[in-house]
Amino acid sequence: MKKTLSYNWNFVPGFKAEYLDRMPSNSVSVDIPHNVINTPAKYFSESDYQGIFTYEKIFDCPRLKNRKAFLLFEGVMLSFHIYLNGNDLGERLSGWYPVSIDITQIVKERRNKLVVVVDSKENKMVPPFGNVVDYLTYGGIYRPVYLEVVEPHHIQNLFVKADRLGNIEIEPVIQGEQDCKIHYKLSLNGKKIQEFEYNKTKISKVEVWDLDNPVLYDLEAQIDKEDPYKVKVGFRSIAWKEDGFYLNGKKVMLFGLNRHQNYPYVGPAMPKAAQAEDADILKYNLGCNVVRTSHYSDSEDFLSRCDEIGLLVINEVPGWQHIGEEKEWRDNFLSFITKMIKKERNHPSLIAYGTRIDESQDDHDLYIRAVQSAHQLDPTRPTLGVRNFKTSECLEDVYGYNDFSCGSLDHGLDDPKTLKGAKGKPILISEHNGHMFPTTQADNPARRLELALRHLRVIDDAYKYEKITGVIGWCAFDYNTHKEFGSGDHICYHGVADLFRNEKDAAFAYKSQNSKEVVFHLASSTCTSMYDEATLPPLYLFTNVEYIKVYRGKDYVGIFYPNKKMFPHLPHPPIIIDDFIGEIFNEPSITKADAKKFVAGLNLIAQKGAAHVSAKDYVSFGPLLIKYHLKVEDVAKLYAKYLSGWGDKANVYTIRGYARGKEVASISSGASSKNVFEIAVSKHHLINEDTYDVARVKIVHKDEYGAQMHRSVEIANLSSEGPIEIIGPHQVVLEGGDISIYVRSLQVKKKTRASLYIALRDEPIKEVQFEVE
């Protein structure tokens, strides 16, 4: 029996001995997951959440009848001291890993008083601490809490190894009598597939787990008539080779992003729905097939969702650059290796263990012990070590390298032959870009575009080099960090999406490479006022269509194809529109051959600006002026006729995308005088289960053609009615033209309606309705 204890805790900052008898009057009621303090989205101090905090929970326990009772904390940051019914049960280190505590001898049937004193201070004896760290850990009981009641003789854990041929091998961990029979039942979609009593067998006609069809079986293990132990099983085989990564015998190019688990205001204290949505965003909105959980272990809810949707995972032991010399620090590191593997080895999505501190120096003795421990605990998966210098010793099975050599669009990755430490092992590019080019939603269009193109430059090189098994960018989402990093406001703007999970232009560059749906995102604007000197640089369309046709108004400009010259190895290079006149040019006195030269010259002026057109640029264009007796004023008139588009003649361009000869997408762009606020909601039905539920409400300010208005700083005033609560402030700014708001469910006795109200400008208040149960 497993019972949630995540609701109705009392909480207060600090701790006094008297709290063990009675919590102070200023304590407040909270639910788990909980962060000890809600921080602003930016401009705050990491010291705000570091300290001692007290939680109290009153709970009942079923009559044990010779059974055993345990408290299970899935995650407390960082350590905690626990008291139950006046008994001191000692201090535990949790961080990113679960802690189970036997309370059989002291638990009562009614009104047990549990006091948890959390220490969220950064302990220099615990990885990643000991030096500076480029992320925040926050504090609190931030993952679910459970009461577990089991028979004295019970299955504590299972390690299930299952391959694509249907072979299944189970290693049970049993508490109590060891000489016993375990009955196993394997089911699929509620239908029994096979029952067996051996720890090793073969399942016939198995459906494999893969990226497109991640089939998950249900395995139940039972001793006598006790409650069965349940685990999800995916039958799949992985292999890392020097020439690539293989899933079920098929070579797969690993393509993904790193993820920090933190959210605005509450850090990592988010329940299942938000964790699962992050996995969905990575796979469906960003087109990834792999995620690296940098630089620690993520929530089981996130990992389970990766299993469900077919998103591969590379995990990583907590740390960042620093290796402690103290025995306590090193023991904690090796303990984290063990805890990480035992926590996550049943996830079919997991394909490698990150057993080396990210970007640390070499430490042969420490890292060889980490690798040996991983191999002993799970021989089915390789170890992976991430470094940022090429001569690093590689003790792990896979050589991970953070390649930040992309400093412009002229270079993506270094040749993997220069990675001397790889020694013939599989090579994974584990990070790239990120801090090299921080970008916000409010940045100018050229910078937002360049971030996307830098990522594509790296990805193009990754496809070029056959020795690279995959490429994982830094990173999926912007994240809060320590004062030494970020942009001076405690945010690293390194993501292809922002802190609120809203996509930057770079997100669509990613999605266009692997998405099975049509991607059609214009990452530039035809509005010349956005650019220096009112120029009109080439437009970049991130898409997976075969070709496009461009129109100005109703006039046909021309046809354009993916730019294989600039990105020869990408599955879907962007389409670059560098001619805004094309077939529209019609001057009876100018020959067709010369017309092309005039068009090229006018486009050049549009892209560079007249003041920057060089003498060299006039070589092909200048003689035409003489030939046709044209003055500079005449060229200006041609430019005004075909390109300027001011006033009533404002140019509106329409782009139509085609696949297999049929139009599949279209978009328009031009100067706009109208605007609209669009609202999208992740879910309208909120269900209180093991924890409260959450939904994300996204607001985007768009022009009349559907383009995001990145200069917008509109204010949204929020209020709610019914059993929901807004997470964070009730007044937010659409910085860069968008914002997301998280709302959580409150407890209800029956299904109840709730509403979020959004006031924007002088528009009618917008209502978002929810149903809570």
mmCIF file with all atom_site columns, C-alpha atoms in Angstrom, residues 154-283:
data_model
loop_
_atom_site.group_PDB
_atom_site.id
_atom_site.type_symbol
_atom_site.label_atom_id
_atom_site.label_alt_id
_atom_site.label_comp_id
_atom_site.label_asym_id
_atom_site.label_entity_id
_atom_site.label_seq_id
_atom_site.pdbx_PDB_ins_code
_atom_site.Cartn_x
_atom_site.Cartn_y
_atom_site.Cartn_z
_atom_site.occupancy
_atom_site.B_iso_or_equiv
_atom_site.pdbx_formal_charge
_atom_site.auth_seq_id
_atom_site.auth_comp_id
_atom_site.auth_asym_id
_atom_site.auth_atom_id
_atom_site.pdbx_PDB_model_num
ATOM 1   C CA . HIS A 1 154 ? 8.305  -8.141  0.413   1.00 0.00 ? 154 HIS A CA 1
ATOM 2   C CA . ILE A 1 155 ? 9.884  -7.088  -2.864  1.00 0.00 ? 155 ILE A CA 1
ATOM 3   C CA . GLN A 1 156 ? 11.778 -3.891  -2.279  1.00 0.00 ? 156 GLN A CA 1
ATOM 4   C CA . ASN A 1 157 ? 12.937 -3.370  -5.843  1.00 0.00 ? 157 ASN A CA 1
ATOM 5   C CA . LEU A 1 158 ? 13.334 -4.986  -9.246  1.00 0.00 ? 158 LEU A CA 1
ATOM 6   C CA . PHE A 1 159 ? 15.982 -4.457  -11.884 1.00 0.00 ? 159 PHE A CA 1
ATOM 7   C CA . VAL A 1 160 ? 14.560 -5.568  -15.217 1.00 0.00 ? 160 VAL A CA 1
ATOM 8   C CA . LYS A 1 161 ? 16.729 -6.164  -18.284 1.00 0.00 ? 161 LYS A CA 1
ATOM 9   C CA . ALA A 1 162 ? 14.733 -6.676  -21.489 1.00 0.00 ? 162 ALA A CA 1
ATOM 10  C CA . ASP A 1 163 ? 16.016 -6.711  -25.079 1.00 0.00 ? 163 ASP A CA 1
ATOM 11  C CA . ARG A 1 164 ? 14.467 -6.468  -28.532 1.00 0.00 ? 164 ARG A CA 1
ATOM 12  C CA . LEU A 1 165 ? 14.496 -10.255 -28.976 1.00 0.00 ? 165 LEU A CA 1
ATOM 13  C CA . GLY A 1 166 ? 12.134 -10.707 -26.037 1.00 0.00 ? 166 GLY A CA 1
ATOM 14  C CA . ASN A 1 167 ? 14.733 -11.850 -23.525 1.00 0.00 ? 167 ASN A CA 1
ATOM 15  C CA . ILE A 1 168 ? 13.890 -10.670 -20.021 1.00 0.00 ? 168 ILE A CA 1
ATOM 16  C CA . GLU A 1 169 ? 16.040 -11.026 -16.913 1.00 0.00 ? 169 GLU A CA 1
ATOM 17  C CA . ILE A 1 170 ? 14.909 -9.810  -13.504 1.00 0.00 ? 170 ILE A CA 1
ATOM 18  C CA . GLU A 1 171 ? 17.017 -9.127  -10.435 1.00 0.00 ? 171 GLU A CA 1
ATOM 19  C CA . PRO A 1 172 ? 14.682 -8.810  -7.423  1.00 0.00 ? 172 PRO A CA 1
ATOM 20  C CA . VAL A 1 173 ? 15.706 -7.205  -4.167  1.00 0.00 ? 173 VAL A CA 1
ATOM 21  C CA . ILE A 1 174 ? 13.772 -8.963  -1.389  1.00 0.00 ? 174 ILE A CA 1
ATOM 22  C CA . GLN A 1 175 ? 13.359 -7.954  2.221   1.00 0.00 ? 175 GLN A CA 1
ATOM 23  C CA . GLY A 1 176 ? 12.823 -10.818 4.647   1.00 0.00 ? 176 GLY A CA 1
ATOM 24  C CA . GLU A 1 177 ? 12.949 -14.485 3.671   1.00 0.00 ? 177 GLU A CA 1
ATOM 25  C CA . GLN A 1 178 ? 15.142 -14.855 0.582   1.00 0.00 ? 178 GLN A CA 1
ATOM 26  C CA . ASP A 1 179 ? 14.209 -18.393 -0.382  1.00 0.00 ? 179 ASP A CA 1
ATOM 27  C CA . CYS A 1 180 ? 10.834 -17.761 -1.936  1.00 0.00 ? 180 CYS A CA 1
ATOM 28  C CA . LYS A 1 181 ? 9.008  -17.940 -5.211  1.00 0.00 ? 181 LYS A CA 1
ATOM 29  C CA . ILE A 1 182 ? 8.096  -14.806 -7.083  1.00 0.00 ? 182 ILE A CA 1
ATOM 30  C CA . HIS A 1 183 ? 5.204  -14.915 -9.496  1.00 0.00 ? 183 HIS A CA 1
ATOM 31  C CA . TYR A 1 184 ? 5.559  -12.615 -12.511 1.00 0.00 ? 184 TYR A CA 1
ATOM 32  C CA . LYS A 1 185 ? 2.803  -11.424 -14.820 1.00 0.00 ? 185 LYS A CA 1
ATOM 33  C CA . LEU A 1 186 ? 3.525  -9.471  -17.996 1.00 0.00 ? 186 LEU A CA 1
ATOM 34  C CA . SER A 1 187 ? 0.681  -7.505  -19.568 1.00 0.00 ? 187 SER A CA 1
ATOM 35  C CA . LEU A 1 188 ? 0.208  -5.099  -22.469 1.00 0.00 ? 188 LEU A CA 1
ATOM 36  C CA . ASN A 1 189 ? -2.672 -2.622  -22.530 1.00 0.00 ? 189 ASN A CA 1
ATOM 37  C CA . GLY A 1 190 ? -4.434 -4.584  -19.792 1.00 0.00 ? 190 GLY A CA 1
ATOM 38  C CA . LYS A 1 191 ? -4.144 -7.921  -21.612 1.00 0.00 ? 191 LYS A CA 1
ATOM 39  C CA . LYS A 1 192 ? -2.104 -10.687 -20.006 1.00 0.00 ? 192 LYS A CA 1
ATOM 40  C CA . ILE A 1 193 ? 0.800  -11.734 -22.225 1.00 0.00 ? 193 ILE A CA 1
ATOM 41  C CA . GLN A 1 194 ? 2.660  -14.265 -20.109 1.00 0.00 ? 194 GLN A CA 1
ATOM 42  C CA . GLU A 1 195 ? 3.047  -15.506 -16.540 1.00 0.00 ? 195 GLU A CA 1
ATOM 43  C CA . PHE A 1 196 ? 6.240  -17.072 -15.229 1.00 0.00 ? 196 PHE A CA 1
ATOM 44  C CA . GLU A 1 197 ? 8.141  -17.842 -12.018 1.00 0.00 ? 197 GLU A CA 1
ATOM 45  C CA . TYR A 1 198 ? 11.719 -17.734 -13.220 1.00 0.00 ? 198 TYR A CA 1
ATOM 46  C CA . ASN A 1 199 ? 13.891 -14.626 -13.106 1.00 0.00 ? 199 ASN A CA 1
ATOM 47  C CA . LYS A 1 200 ? 14.967 -15.226 -16.680 1.00 0.00 ? 200 LYS A CA 1
ATOM 48  C CA . THR A 1 201 ? 12.780 -16.119 -19.633 1.00 0.00 ? 201 THR A CA 1
ATOM 49  C CA . LYS A 1 202 ? 11.890 -15.163 -23.207 1.00 0.00 ? 202 LYS A CA 1
ATOM 50  C CA . ILE A 1 203 ? 8.724  -13.506 -24.432 1.00 0.00 ? 203 ILE A CA 1
ATOM 51  C CA . SER A 1 204 ? 7.603  -14.506 -27.906 1.00 0.00 ? 204 SER A CA 1
ATOM 52  C CA . LYS A 1 205 ? 6.390  -11.995 -30.485 1.00 0.00 ? 205 LYS A CA 1
ATOM 53  C CA . VAL A 1 206 ? 7.433  -9.054  -28.363 1.00 0.00 ? 206 VAL A CA 1
ATOM 54  C CA . GLU A 1 207 ? 6.645  -5.506  -29.465 1.00 0.00 ? 207 GLU A CA 1
ATOM 55  C CA . VAL A 1 208 ? 9.815  -3.453  -29.187 1.00 0.00 ? 208 VAL A CA 1
ATOM 56  C CA . TRP A 1 209 ? 10.216 -0.042  -27.580 1.00 0.00 ? 209 TRP A CA 1
ATOM 57  C CA . ASP A 1 210 ? 11.501 2.509   -30.082 1.00 0.00 ? 210 ASP A CA 1
ATOM 58  C CA . LEU A 1 211 ? 11.311 6.215   -30.851 1.00 0.00 ? 211 LEU A CA 1
ATOM 59  C CA . ASP A 1 212 ? 8.167  6.110   -32.961 1.00 0.00 ? 212 ASP A CA 1
ATOM 60  C CA . ASN A 1 213 ? 6.351  3.351   -31.102 1.00 0.00 ? 213 ASN A CA 1
ATOM 61  C CA . PRO A 1 214 ? 7.520  3.264   -27.466 1.00 0.00 ? 214 PRO A CA 1
ATOM 62  C CA . VAL A 1 215 ? 5.652  0.149   -26.348 1.00 0.00 ? 215 VAL A CA 1
ATOM 63  C CA . LEU A 1 216 ? 5.585  -0.271  -22.570 1.00 0.00 ? 216 LEU A CA 1
ATOM 64  C CA . TYR A 1 217 ? 4.584  -3.513  -20.913 1.00 0.00 ? 217 TYR A CA 1
ATOM 65  C CA . ASP A 1 218 ? 3.345  -3.814  -17.336 1.00 0.00 ? 218 ASP A CA 1
ATOM 66  C CA . LEU A 1 219 ? 5.265  -6.259  -15.160 1.00 0.00 ? 219 LEU A CA 1
ATOM 67  C CA . GLU A 1 220 ? 3.854  -7.352  -11.808 1.00 0.00 ? 220 GLU A CA 1
ATOM 68  C CA . ALA A 1 221 ? 5.945  -9.291  -9.321  1.00 0.00 ? 221 ALA A CA 1
ATOM 69  C CA . GLN A 1 222 ? 4.219  -10.904 -6.355  1.00 0.00 ? 222 GLN A CA 1
ATOM 70  C CA . ILE A 1 223 ? 5.191  -13.016 -3.355  1.00 0.00 ? 223 ILE A CA 1
ATOM 71  C CA . ASP A 1 224 ? 2.268  -15.055 -2.024  1.00 0.00 ? 224 ASP A CA 1
ATOM 72  C CA . LYS A 1 225 ? -0.741 -12.734 -1.718  1.00 0.00 ? 225 LYS A CA 1
ATOM 73  C CA . GLU A 1 226 ? 1.038  -9.481  -0.953  1.00 0.00 ? 226 GLU A CA 1
ATOM 74  C CA . ASP A 1 227 ? 0.452  -6.383  -3.058  1.00 0.00 ? 227 ASP A CA 1
ATOM 75  C CA . PRO A 1 228 ? 2.317  -6.818  -6.354  1.00 0.00 ? 228 PRO A CA 1
ATOM 76  C CA . TYR A 1 229 ? 5.388  -4.749  -7.132  1.00 0.00 ? 229 TYR A CA 1
ATOM 77  C CA . LYS A 1 230 ? 4.797  -2.998  -10.474 1.00 0.00 ? 230 LYS A CA 1
ATOM 78  C CA . VAL A 1 231 ? 7.218  -1.679  -13.069 1.00 0.00 ? 231 VAL A CA 1
ATOM 79  C CA . LYS A 1 232 ? 7.032  -0.604  -16.705 1.00 0.00 ? 232 LYS A CA 1
ATOM 80  C CA . VAL A 1 233 ? 9.164  -2.592  -19.150 1.00 0.00 ? 233 VAL A CA 1
ATOM 81  C CA . GLY A 1 234 ? 10.367 -1.648  -22.622 1.00 0.00 ? 234 GLY A CA 1
ATOM 82  C CA . PHE A 1 235 ? 11.932 -4.336  -24.793 1.00 0.00 ? 235 PHE A CA 1
ATOM 83  C CA . ARG A 1 236 ? 14.776 -2.670  -26.644 1.00 0.00 ? 236 ARG A CA 1
ATOM 84  C CA . SER A 1 237 ? 18.477 -3.053  -27.389 1.00 0.00 ? 237 SER A CA 1
ATOM 85  C CA . ILE A 1 238 ? 21.090 -0.298  -27.539 1.00 0.00 ? 238 ILE A CA 1
ATOM 86  C CA . ALA A 1 239 ? 24.651 -0.219  -28.807 1.00 0.00 ? 239 ALA A CA 1
ATOM 87  C CA . TRP A 1 240 ? 27.177 2.603   -28.874 1.00 0.00 ? 240 TRP A CA 1
ATOM 88  C CA . LYS A 1 241 ? 29.758 2.088   -31.597 1.00 0.00 ? 241 LYS A CA 1
ATOM 89  C CA . GLU A 1 242 ? 32.506 4.245   -33.010 1.00 0.00 ? 242 GLU A CA 1
ATOM 90  C CA . ASP A 1 243 ? 30.386 4.915   -36.091 1.00 0.00 ? 243 ASP A CA 1
ATOM 91  C CA . GLY A 1 244 ? 27.191 5.773   -34.234 1.00 0.00 ? 244 GLY A CA 1
ATOM 92  C CA . PHE A 1 245 ? 24.440 4.916   -31.773 1.00 0.00 ? 245 PHE A CA 1
ATOM 93  C CA . TYR A 1 246 ? 22.149 1.972   -32.551 1.00 0.00 ? 246 TYR A CA 1
ATOM 94  C CA . LEU A 1 247 ? 18.632 1.380   -31.244 1.00 0.00 ? 247 LEU A CA 1
ATOM 95  C CA . ASN A 1 248 ? 17.239 -2.086  -31.948 1.00 0.00 ? 248 ASN A CA 1
ATOM 96  C CA . GLY A 1 249 ? 19.933 -2.589  -34.569 1.00 0.00 ? 249 GLY A CA 1
ATOM 97  C CA . LYS A 1 250 ? 19.129 0.633   -36.430 1.00 0.00 ? 250 LYS A CA 1
ATOM 98  C CA . LYS A 1 251 ? 21.550 3.546   -36.504 1.00 0.00 ? 251 LYS A CA 1
ATOM 99  C CA . VAL A 1 252 ? 20.077 6.692   -34.955 1.00 0.00 ? 252 VAL A CA 1
ATOM 100 C CA . MET A 1 253 ? 21.622 10.152  -35.055 1.00 0.00 ? 253 MET A CA 1
ATOM 101 C CA . LEU A 1 254 ? 21.211 11.497  -31.521 1.00 0.00 ? 254 LEU A CA 1
ATOM 102 C CA . PHE A 1 255 ? 19.761 14.978  -31.785 1.00 0.00 ? 255 PHE A CA 1
ATOM 103 C CA . GLY A 1 256 ? 18.765 16.869  -28.710 1.00 0.00 ? 256 GLY A CA 1
ATOM 104 C CA . LEU A 1 257 ? 19.186 19.440  -25.966 1.00 0.00 ? 257 LEU A CA 1
ATOM 105 C CA . ASN A 1 258 ? 20.258 19.669  -22.354 1.00 0.00 ? 258 ASN A CA 1
ATOM 106 C CA . ARG A 1 259 ? 17.605 20.375  -19.736 1.00 0.00 ? 259 ARG A CA 1
ATOM 107 C CA . HIS A 1 260 ? 17.667 22.117  -16.394 1.00 0.00 ? 260 HIS A CA 1
ATOM 108 C CA . GLN A 1 261 ? 14.659 21.082  -14.308 1.00 0.00 ? 261 GLN A CA 1
ATOM 109 C CA . ASN A 1 262 ? 13.979 24.514  -12.791 1.00 0.00 ? 262 ASN A CA 1
ATOM 110 C CA . TYR A 1 263 ? 10.912 26.664  -13.420 1.00 0.00 ? 263 TYR A CA 1
ATOM 111 C CA . PRO A 1 264 ? 10.203 30.358  -12.815 1.00 0.00 ? 264 PRO A CA 1
ATOM 112 C CA . TYR A 1 265 ? 9.506  31.352  -9.206  1.00 0.00 ? 265 TYR A CA 1
ATOM 113 C CA . VAL A 1 266 ? 9.503  27.824  -7.701  1.00 0.00 ? 266 VAL A CA 1
ATOM 114 C CA . GLY A 1 267 ? 12.696 26.226  -9.009  1.00 0.00 ? 267 GLY A CA 1
ATOM 115 C CA . PRO A 1 268 ? 12.292 22.433  -9.322  1.00 0.00 ? 268 PRO A CA 1
ATOM 116 C CA . ALA A 1 269 ? 9.164  22.271  -7.128  1.00 0.00 ? 269 ALA A CA 1
ATOM 117 C CA . MET A 1 270 ? 6.728  21.348  -9.878  1.00 0.00 ? 270 MET A CA 1
ATOM 118 C CA . PRO A 1 271 ? 4.422  18.312  -10.011 1.00 0.00 ? 271 PRO A CA 1
ATOM 119 C CA . LYS A 1 272 ? 3.961  15.618  -12.624 1.00 0.00 ? 272 LYS A CA 1
ATOM 120 C CA . ALA A 1 273 ? 2.084  17.654  -15.240 1.00 0.00 ? 273 ALA A CA 1
ATOM 121 C CA . ALA A 1 274 ? 4.830  20.261  -15.620 1.00 0.00 ? 274 ALA A CA 1
ATOM 122 C CA . GLN A 1 275 ? 7.582  17.647  -15.620 1.00 0.00 ? 275 GLN A CA 1
ATOM 123 C CA . ALA A 1 276 ? 5.768  15.620  -18.279 1.00 0.00 ? 276 ALA A CA 1
ATOM 124 C CA . GLU A 1 277 ? 5.081  18.712  -20.376 1.00 0.00 ? 277 GLU A CA 1
ATOM 125 C CA . ASP A 1 278 ? 8.809  19.448  -20.513 1.00 0.00 ? 278 ASP A CA 1
ATOM 126 C CA . ALA A 1 279 ? 9.373  16.028  -22.074 1.00 0.00 ? 279 ALA A CA 1
ATOM 127 C CA . ASP A 1 280 ? 6.586  16.714  -24.567 1.00 0.00 ? 280 ASP A CA 1
ATOM 128 C CA . ILE A 1 281 ? 8.095  20.101  -25.446 1.00 0.00 ? 281 ILE A CA 1
ATOM 129 C CA . LEU A 1 282 ? 11.484 18.518  -26.090 1.00 0.00 ? 282 LEU A CA 1
ATOM 130 C CA . LYS A 1 283 ? 10.100 15.802  -28.350 1.00 0.00 ? 283 LYS A CA 1
#
